[in-house]
mmCIF file of C-alpha atoms in Angstrom:
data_model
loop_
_atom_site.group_PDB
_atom_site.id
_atom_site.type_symbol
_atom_site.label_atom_id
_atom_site.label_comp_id
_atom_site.label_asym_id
_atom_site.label_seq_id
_atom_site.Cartn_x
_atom_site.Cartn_y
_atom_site.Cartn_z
ATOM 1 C CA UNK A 1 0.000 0.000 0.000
ATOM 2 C CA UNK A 2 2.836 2.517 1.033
ATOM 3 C CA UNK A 3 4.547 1.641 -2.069
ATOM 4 C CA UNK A 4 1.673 2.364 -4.193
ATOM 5 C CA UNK A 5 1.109 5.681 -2.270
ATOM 6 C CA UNK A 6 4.548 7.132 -2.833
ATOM 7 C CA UNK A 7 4.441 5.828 -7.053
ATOM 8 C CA UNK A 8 1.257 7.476 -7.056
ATOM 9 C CA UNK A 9 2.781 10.688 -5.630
ATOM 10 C CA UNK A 10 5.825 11.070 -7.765
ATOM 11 C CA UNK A 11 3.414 10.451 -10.585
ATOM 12 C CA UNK A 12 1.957 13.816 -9.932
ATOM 13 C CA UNK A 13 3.044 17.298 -10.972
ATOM 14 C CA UNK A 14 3.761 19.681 -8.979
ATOM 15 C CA UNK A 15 4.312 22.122 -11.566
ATOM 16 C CA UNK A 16 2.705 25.572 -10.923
ATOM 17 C CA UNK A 17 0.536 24.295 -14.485
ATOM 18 C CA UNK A 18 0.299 20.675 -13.178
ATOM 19 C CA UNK A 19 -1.164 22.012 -9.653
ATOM 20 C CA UNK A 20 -3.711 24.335 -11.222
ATOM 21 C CA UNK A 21 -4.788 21.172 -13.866
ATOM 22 C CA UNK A 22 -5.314 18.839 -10.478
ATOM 23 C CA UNK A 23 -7.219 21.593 -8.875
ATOM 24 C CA UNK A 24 -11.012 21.373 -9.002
ATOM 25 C CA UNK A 25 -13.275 23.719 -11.018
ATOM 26 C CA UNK A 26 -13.951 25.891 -8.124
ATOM 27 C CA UNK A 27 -10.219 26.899 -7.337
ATOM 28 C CA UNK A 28 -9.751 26.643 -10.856
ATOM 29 C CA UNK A 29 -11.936 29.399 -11.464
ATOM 30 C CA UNK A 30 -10.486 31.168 -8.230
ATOM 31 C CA UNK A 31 -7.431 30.873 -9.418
ATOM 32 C CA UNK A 32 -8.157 32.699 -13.111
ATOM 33 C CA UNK A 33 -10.018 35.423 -11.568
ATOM 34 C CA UNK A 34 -6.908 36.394 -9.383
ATOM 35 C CA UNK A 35 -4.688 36.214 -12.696
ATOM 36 C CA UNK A 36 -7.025 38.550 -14.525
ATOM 37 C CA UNK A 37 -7.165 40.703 -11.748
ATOM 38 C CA UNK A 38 -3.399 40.846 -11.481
ATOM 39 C CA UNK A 39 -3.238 41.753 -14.909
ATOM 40 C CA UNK A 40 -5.779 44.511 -14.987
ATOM 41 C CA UNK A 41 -3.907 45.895 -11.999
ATOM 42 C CA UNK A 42 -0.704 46.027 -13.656
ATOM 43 C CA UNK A 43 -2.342 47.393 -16.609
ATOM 44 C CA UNK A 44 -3.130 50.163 -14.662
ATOM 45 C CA UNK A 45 0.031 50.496 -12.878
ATOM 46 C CA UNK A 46 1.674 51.040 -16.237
ATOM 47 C CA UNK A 47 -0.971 53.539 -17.404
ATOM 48 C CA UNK A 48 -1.258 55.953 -14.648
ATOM 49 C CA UNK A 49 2.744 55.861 -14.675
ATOM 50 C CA UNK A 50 2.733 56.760 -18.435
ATOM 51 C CA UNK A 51 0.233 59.246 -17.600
ATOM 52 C CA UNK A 52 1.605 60.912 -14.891
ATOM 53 C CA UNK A 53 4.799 61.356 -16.188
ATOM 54 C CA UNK A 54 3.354 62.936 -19.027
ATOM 55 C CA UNK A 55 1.635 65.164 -16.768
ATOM 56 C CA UNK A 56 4.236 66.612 -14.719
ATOM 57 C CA UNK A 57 6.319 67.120 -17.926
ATOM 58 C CA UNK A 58 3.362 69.066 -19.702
ATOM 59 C CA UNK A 59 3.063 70.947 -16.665
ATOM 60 C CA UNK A 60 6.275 71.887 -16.147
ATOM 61 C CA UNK A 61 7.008 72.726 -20.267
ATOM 62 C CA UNK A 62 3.556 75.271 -20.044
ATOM 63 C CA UNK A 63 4.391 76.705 -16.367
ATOM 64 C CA UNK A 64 8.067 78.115 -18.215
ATOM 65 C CA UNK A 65 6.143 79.501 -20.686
ATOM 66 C CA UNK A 66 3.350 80.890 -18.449
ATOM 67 C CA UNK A 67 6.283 82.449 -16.623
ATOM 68 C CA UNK A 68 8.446 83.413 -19.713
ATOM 69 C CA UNK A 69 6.473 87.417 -19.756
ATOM 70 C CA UNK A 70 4.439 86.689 -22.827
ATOM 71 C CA UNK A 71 1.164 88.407 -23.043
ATOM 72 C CA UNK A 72 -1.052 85.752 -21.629
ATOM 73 C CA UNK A 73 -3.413 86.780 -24.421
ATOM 74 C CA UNK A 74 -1.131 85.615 -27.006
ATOM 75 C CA UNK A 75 -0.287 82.658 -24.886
ATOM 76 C CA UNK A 76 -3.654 81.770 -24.999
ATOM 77 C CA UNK A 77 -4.141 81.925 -28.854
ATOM 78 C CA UNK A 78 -1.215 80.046 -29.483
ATOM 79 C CA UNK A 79 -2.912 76.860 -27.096
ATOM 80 C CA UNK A 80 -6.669 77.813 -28.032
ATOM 81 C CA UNK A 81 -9.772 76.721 -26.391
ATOM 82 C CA UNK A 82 -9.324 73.237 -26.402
ATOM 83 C CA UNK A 83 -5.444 72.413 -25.627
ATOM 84 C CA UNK A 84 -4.327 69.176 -24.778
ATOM 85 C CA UNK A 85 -2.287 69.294 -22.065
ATOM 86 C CA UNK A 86 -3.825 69.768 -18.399
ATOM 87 C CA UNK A 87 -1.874 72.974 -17.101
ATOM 88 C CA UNK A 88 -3.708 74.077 -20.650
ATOM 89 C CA UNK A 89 -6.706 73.183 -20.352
ATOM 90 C CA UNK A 90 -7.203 75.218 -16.671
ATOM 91 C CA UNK A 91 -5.188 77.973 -17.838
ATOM 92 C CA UNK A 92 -7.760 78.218 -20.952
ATOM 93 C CA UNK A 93 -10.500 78.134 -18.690
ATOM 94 C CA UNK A 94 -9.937 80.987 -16.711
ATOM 95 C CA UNK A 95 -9.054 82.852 -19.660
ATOM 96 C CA UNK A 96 -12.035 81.645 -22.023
ATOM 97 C CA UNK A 97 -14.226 82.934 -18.469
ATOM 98 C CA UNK A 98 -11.678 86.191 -18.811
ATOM 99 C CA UNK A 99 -12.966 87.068 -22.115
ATOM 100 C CA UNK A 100 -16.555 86.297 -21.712
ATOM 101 C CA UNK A 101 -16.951 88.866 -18.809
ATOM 102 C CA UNK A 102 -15.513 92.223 -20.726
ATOM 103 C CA UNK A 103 -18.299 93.751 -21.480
ATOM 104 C CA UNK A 104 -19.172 95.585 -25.005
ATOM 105 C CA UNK A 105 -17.627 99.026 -23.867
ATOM 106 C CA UNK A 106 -14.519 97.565 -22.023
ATOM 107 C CA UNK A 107 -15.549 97.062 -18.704
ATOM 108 C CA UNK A 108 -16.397 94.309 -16.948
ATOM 109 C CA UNK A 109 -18.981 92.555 -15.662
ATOM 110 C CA UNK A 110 -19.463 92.023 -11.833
ATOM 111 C CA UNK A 111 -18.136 89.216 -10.159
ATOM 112 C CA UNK A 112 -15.842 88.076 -12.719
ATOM 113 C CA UNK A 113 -13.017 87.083 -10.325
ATOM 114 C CA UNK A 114 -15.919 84.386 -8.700
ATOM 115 C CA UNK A 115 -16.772 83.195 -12.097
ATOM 116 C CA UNK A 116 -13.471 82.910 -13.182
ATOM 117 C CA UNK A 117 -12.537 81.073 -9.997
ATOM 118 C CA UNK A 118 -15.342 78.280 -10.578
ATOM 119 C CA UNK A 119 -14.550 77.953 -14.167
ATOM 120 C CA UNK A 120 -11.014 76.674 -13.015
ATOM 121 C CA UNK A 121 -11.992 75.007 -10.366
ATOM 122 C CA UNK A 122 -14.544 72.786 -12.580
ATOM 123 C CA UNK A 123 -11.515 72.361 -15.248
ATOM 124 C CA UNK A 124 -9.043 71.005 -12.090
ATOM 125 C CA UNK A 125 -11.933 68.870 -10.616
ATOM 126 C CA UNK A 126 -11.887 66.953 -14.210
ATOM 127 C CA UNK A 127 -8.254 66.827 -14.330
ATOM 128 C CA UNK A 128 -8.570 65.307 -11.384
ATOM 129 C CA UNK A 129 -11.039 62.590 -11.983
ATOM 130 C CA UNK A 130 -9.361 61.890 -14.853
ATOM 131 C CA UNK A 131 -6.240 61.465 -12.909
ATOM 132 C CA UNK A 132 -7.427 59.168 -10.549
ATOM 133 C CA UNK A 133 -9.998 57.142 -12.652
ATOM 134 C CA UNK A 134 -8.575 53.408 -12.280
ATOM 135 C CA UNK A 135 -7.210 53.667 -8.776
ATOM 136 C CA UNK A 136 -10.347 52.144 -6.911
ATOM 137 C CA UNK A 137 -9.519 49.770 -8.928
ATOM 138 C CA UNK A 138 -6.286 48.720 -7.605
ATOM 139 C CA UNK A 139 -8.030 49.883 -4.070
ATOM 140 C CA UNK A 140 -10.364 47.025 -4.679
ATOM 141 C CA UNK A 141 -7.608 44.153 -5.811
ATOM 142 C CA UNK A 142 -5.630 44.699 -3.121
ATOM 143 C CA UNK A 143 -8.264 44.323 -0.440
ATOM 144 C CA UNK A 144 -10.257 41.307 -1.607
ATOM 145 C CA UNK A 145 -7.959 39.538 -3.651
ATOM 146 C CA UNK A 146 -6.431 38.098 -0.527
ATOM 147 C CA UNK A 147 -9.749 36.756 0.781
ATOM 148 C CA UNK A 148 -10.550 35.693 -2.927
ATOM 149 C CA UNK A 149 -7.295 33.454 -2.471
ATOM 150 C CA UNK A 150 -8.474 32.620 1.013
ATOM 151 C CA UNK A 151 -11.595 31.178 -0.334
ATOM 152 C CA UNK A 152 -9.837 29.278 -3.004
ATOM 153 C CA UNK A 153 -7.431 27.748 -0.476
ATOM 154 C CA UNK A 154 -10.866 26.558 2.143
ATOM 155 C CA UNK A 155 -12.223 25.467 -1.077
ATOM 156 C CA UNK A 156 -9.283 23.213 -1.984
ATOM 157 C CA UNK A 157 -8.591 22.077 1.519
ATOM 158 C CA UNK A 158 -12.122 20.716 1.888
ATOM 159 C CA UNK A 159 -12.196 18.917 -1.209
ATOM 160 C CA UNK A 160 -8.632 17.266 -0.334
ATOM 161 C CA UNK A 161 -9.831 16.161 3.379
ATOM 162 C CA UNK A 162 -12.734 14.681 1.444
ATOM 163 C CA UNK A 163 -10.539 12.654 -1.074
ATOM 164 C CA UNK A 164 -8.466 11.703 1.853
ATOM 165 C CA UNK A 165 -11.544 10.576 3.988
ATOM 166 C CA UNK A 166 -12.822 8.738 1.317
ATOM 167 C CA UNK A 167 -9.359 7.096 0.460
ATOM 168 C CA UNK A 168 -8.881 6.542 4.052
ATOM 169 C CA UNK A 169 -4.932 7.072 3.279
ATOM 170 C CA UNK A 170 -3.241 10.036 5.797
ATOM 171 C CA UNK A 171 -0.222 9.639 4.488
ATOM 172 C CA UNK A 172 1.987 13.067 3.542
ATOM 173 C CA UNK A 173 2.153 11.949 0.401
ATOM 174 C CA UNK A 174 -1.919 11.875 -0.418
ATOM 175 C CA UNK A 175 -2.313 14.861 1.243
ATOM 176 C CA UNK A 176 0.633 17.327 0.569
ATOM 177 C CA UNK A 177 -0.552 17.326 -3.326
ATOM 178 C CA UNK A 178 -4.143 18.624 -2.302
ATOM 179 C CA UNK A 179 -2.708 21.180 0.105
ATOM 180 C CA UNK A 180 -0.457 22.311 -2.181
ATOM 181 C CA UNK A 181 -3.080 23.206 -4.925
ATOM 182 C CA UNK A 182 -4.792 24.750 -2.648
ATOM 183 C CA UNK A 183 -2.381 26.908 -1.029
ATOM 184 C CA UNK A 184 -1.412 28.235 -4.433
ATOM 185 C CA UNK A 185 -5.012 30.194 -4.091
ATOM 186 C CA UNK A 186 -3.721 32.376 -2.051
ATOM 187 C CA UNK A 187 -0.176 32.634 -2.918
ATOM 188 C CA UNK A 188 -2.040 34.070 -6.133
ATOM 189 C CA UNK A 189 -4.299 35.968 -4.415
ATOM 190 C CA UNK A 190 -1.009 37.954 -2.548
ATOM 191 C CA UNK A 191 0.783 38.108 -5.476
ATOM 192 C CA UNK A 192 -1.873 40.310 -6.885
ATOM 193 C CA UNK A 193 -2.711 42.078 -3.652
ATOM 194 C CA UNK A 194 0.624 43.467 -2.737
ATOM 195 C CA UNK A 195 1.496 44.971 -6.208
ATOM 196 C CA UNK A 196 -2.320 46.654 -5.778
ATOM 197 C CA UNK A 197 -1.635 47.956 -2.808
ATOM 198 C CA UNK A 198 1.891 49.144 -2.927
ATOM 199 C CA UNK A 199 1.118 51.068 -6.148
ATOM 200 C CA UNK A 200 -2.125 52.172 -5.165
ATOM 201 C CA UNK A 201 -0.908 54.108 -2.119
ATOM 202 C CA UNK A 202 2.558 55.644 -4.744
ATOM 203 C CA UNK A 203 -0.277 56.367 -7.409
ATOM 204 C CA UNK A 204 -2.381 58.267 -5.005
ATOM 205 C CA UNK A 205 0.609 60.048 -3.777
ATOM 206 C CA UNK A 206 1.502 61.093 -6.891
ATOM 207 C CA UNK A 207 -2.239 62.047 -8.056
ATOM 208 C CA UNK A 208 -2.639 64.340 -5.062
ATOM 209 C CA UNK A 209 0.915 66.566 -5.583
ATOM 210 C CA UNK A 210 -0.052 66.833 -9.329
ATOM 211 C CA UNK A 211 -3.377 67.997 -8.526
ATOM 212 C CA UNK A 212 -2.258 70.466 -5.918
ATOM 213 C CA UNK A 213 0.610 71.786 -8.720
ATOM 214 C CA UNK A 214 -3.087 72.624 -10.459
ATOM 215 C CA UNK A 215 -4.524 74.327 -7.291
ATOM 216 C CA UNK A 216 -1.646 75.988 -7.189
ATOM 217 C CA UNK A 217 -1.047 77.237 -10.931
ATOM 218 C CA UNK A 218 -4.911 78.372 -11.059
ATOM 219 C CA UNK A 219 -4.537 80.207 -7.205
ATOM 220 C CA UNK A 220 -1.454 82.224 -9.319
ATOM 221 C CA UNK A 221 -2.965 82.652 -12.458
ATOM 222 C CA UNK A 222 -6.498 83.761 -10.173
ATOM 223 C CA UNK A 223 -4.148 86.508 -8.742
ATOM 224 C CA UNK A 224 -3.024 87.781 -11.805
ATOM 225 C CA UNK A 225 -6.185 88.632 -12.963
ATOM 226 C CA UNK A 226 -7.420 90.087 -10.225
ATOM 227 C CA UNK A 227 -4.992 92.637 -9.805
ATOM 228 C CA UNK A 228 -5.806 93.347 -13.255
ATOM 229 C CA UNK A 229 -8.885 93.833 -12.451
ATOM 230 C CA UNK A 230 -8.442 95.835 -9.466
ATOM 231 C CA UNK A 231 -6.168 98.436 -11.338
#
């Protein structure tokens, strides 16, 4: 009996691919969730990256100029109404809102500076959605696919104590095979939890000093005009 235990042990494969094929349909299914999860994660992780890099170097290229002493009505008919960069798109708010309020003779119209203020603050609260669309995302993989994992490992456990109950063989090597598919559950479910997690928190980091670069930029730019209008 012992001796056709361990030939029916060595027969198996312990492969990472031979451990999910033994597994049942269950942690099977477990098991691809948590892959396509890890994927969509990193797919993320690589976009916001991309995208924030971009970000800070748009915003950095259009705060020089912004800075440089051109007329800001030039600079804003060399971008136009629609830009595409970020810094552009706030900075062609408030100047869009700038226009609109000169009245017919010259003047302007009360409560510009207010108007003007909302009008960037509606343009940064975009940016800013746009900026952190996809990180609940990684919010949400990092917190449950642990317990996903978790759930795949009961799962598997279960359905190995059952084959060993009904085989009525304890020895390790029945039961290490079982345990072993199982366990990969949630060494998958970890391996796309921490990645989530760790670049979820940098992500957000980085999100929150771009934004307040924004604040910042239409706070300056805010001041500008009004002390135009004030003199």
């Amino acid at each position: 009996m012992e001796a056709e235990t361990l030939a029916l042990a060595q027969d198996m494969d312990m492969s990472m691919w031979g451990m999910f094929a033994q597994a049942t349909f269950i942690v099977k299914m477990v098991m691809l969730m948590l892959i396509l999860a890890s994927f969509w994660a990193w797919s993320i992780i690589v976009q916001k990256h991309i995208m924030y890099r971009k970000a800070r170097t748009e915003a950095e290229t259009f705060d020089r100029k912004f800075w440089s002493g051109e007329p800001l009505d030039e600079l804003f008919e060399q971008i136009g109404t629609d830009p595409d960069g970020q810094s552009q798109r706030i900075f062609a708010s408030g100047m869009m809102e700038w226009r609109r309020s000169h009245r017919t003779d010259g003047g302007m119209i009360a409560g510009a500076t207010a108007r003007i203020d909302r009008s960037m603050d509606v343009a940064i609260a975009k940016e800013t959605e746009a900026m952190q669309s996809g990180l609940p995302v990684l919010a949400t993989v990092g917190s449950t696919a642990p317990f996903v994992g978790l759930f795949g490992t009961v799962w598997g456990i279960m359905h190995a104590f059952i084959g060993i109950a009904a085989s009525q063989n304890t020895s390790l090597a029945v039961v290490a095979p079982g345990i072993a598919e199982a366990l990969l559950a949630t060494a998958l479910g970890l391996l796309a939890a921490i990645p989530a997690v760790v670049f979820y928190n940098k992500l957000s980091a980085d999100s929150d000093r771009i934004v307040a670069g924004y604040e910042a930029f239409a706070d300056e730019f805010a001041t500008i005009l009004s002390r135009q209008l004030d003199s």
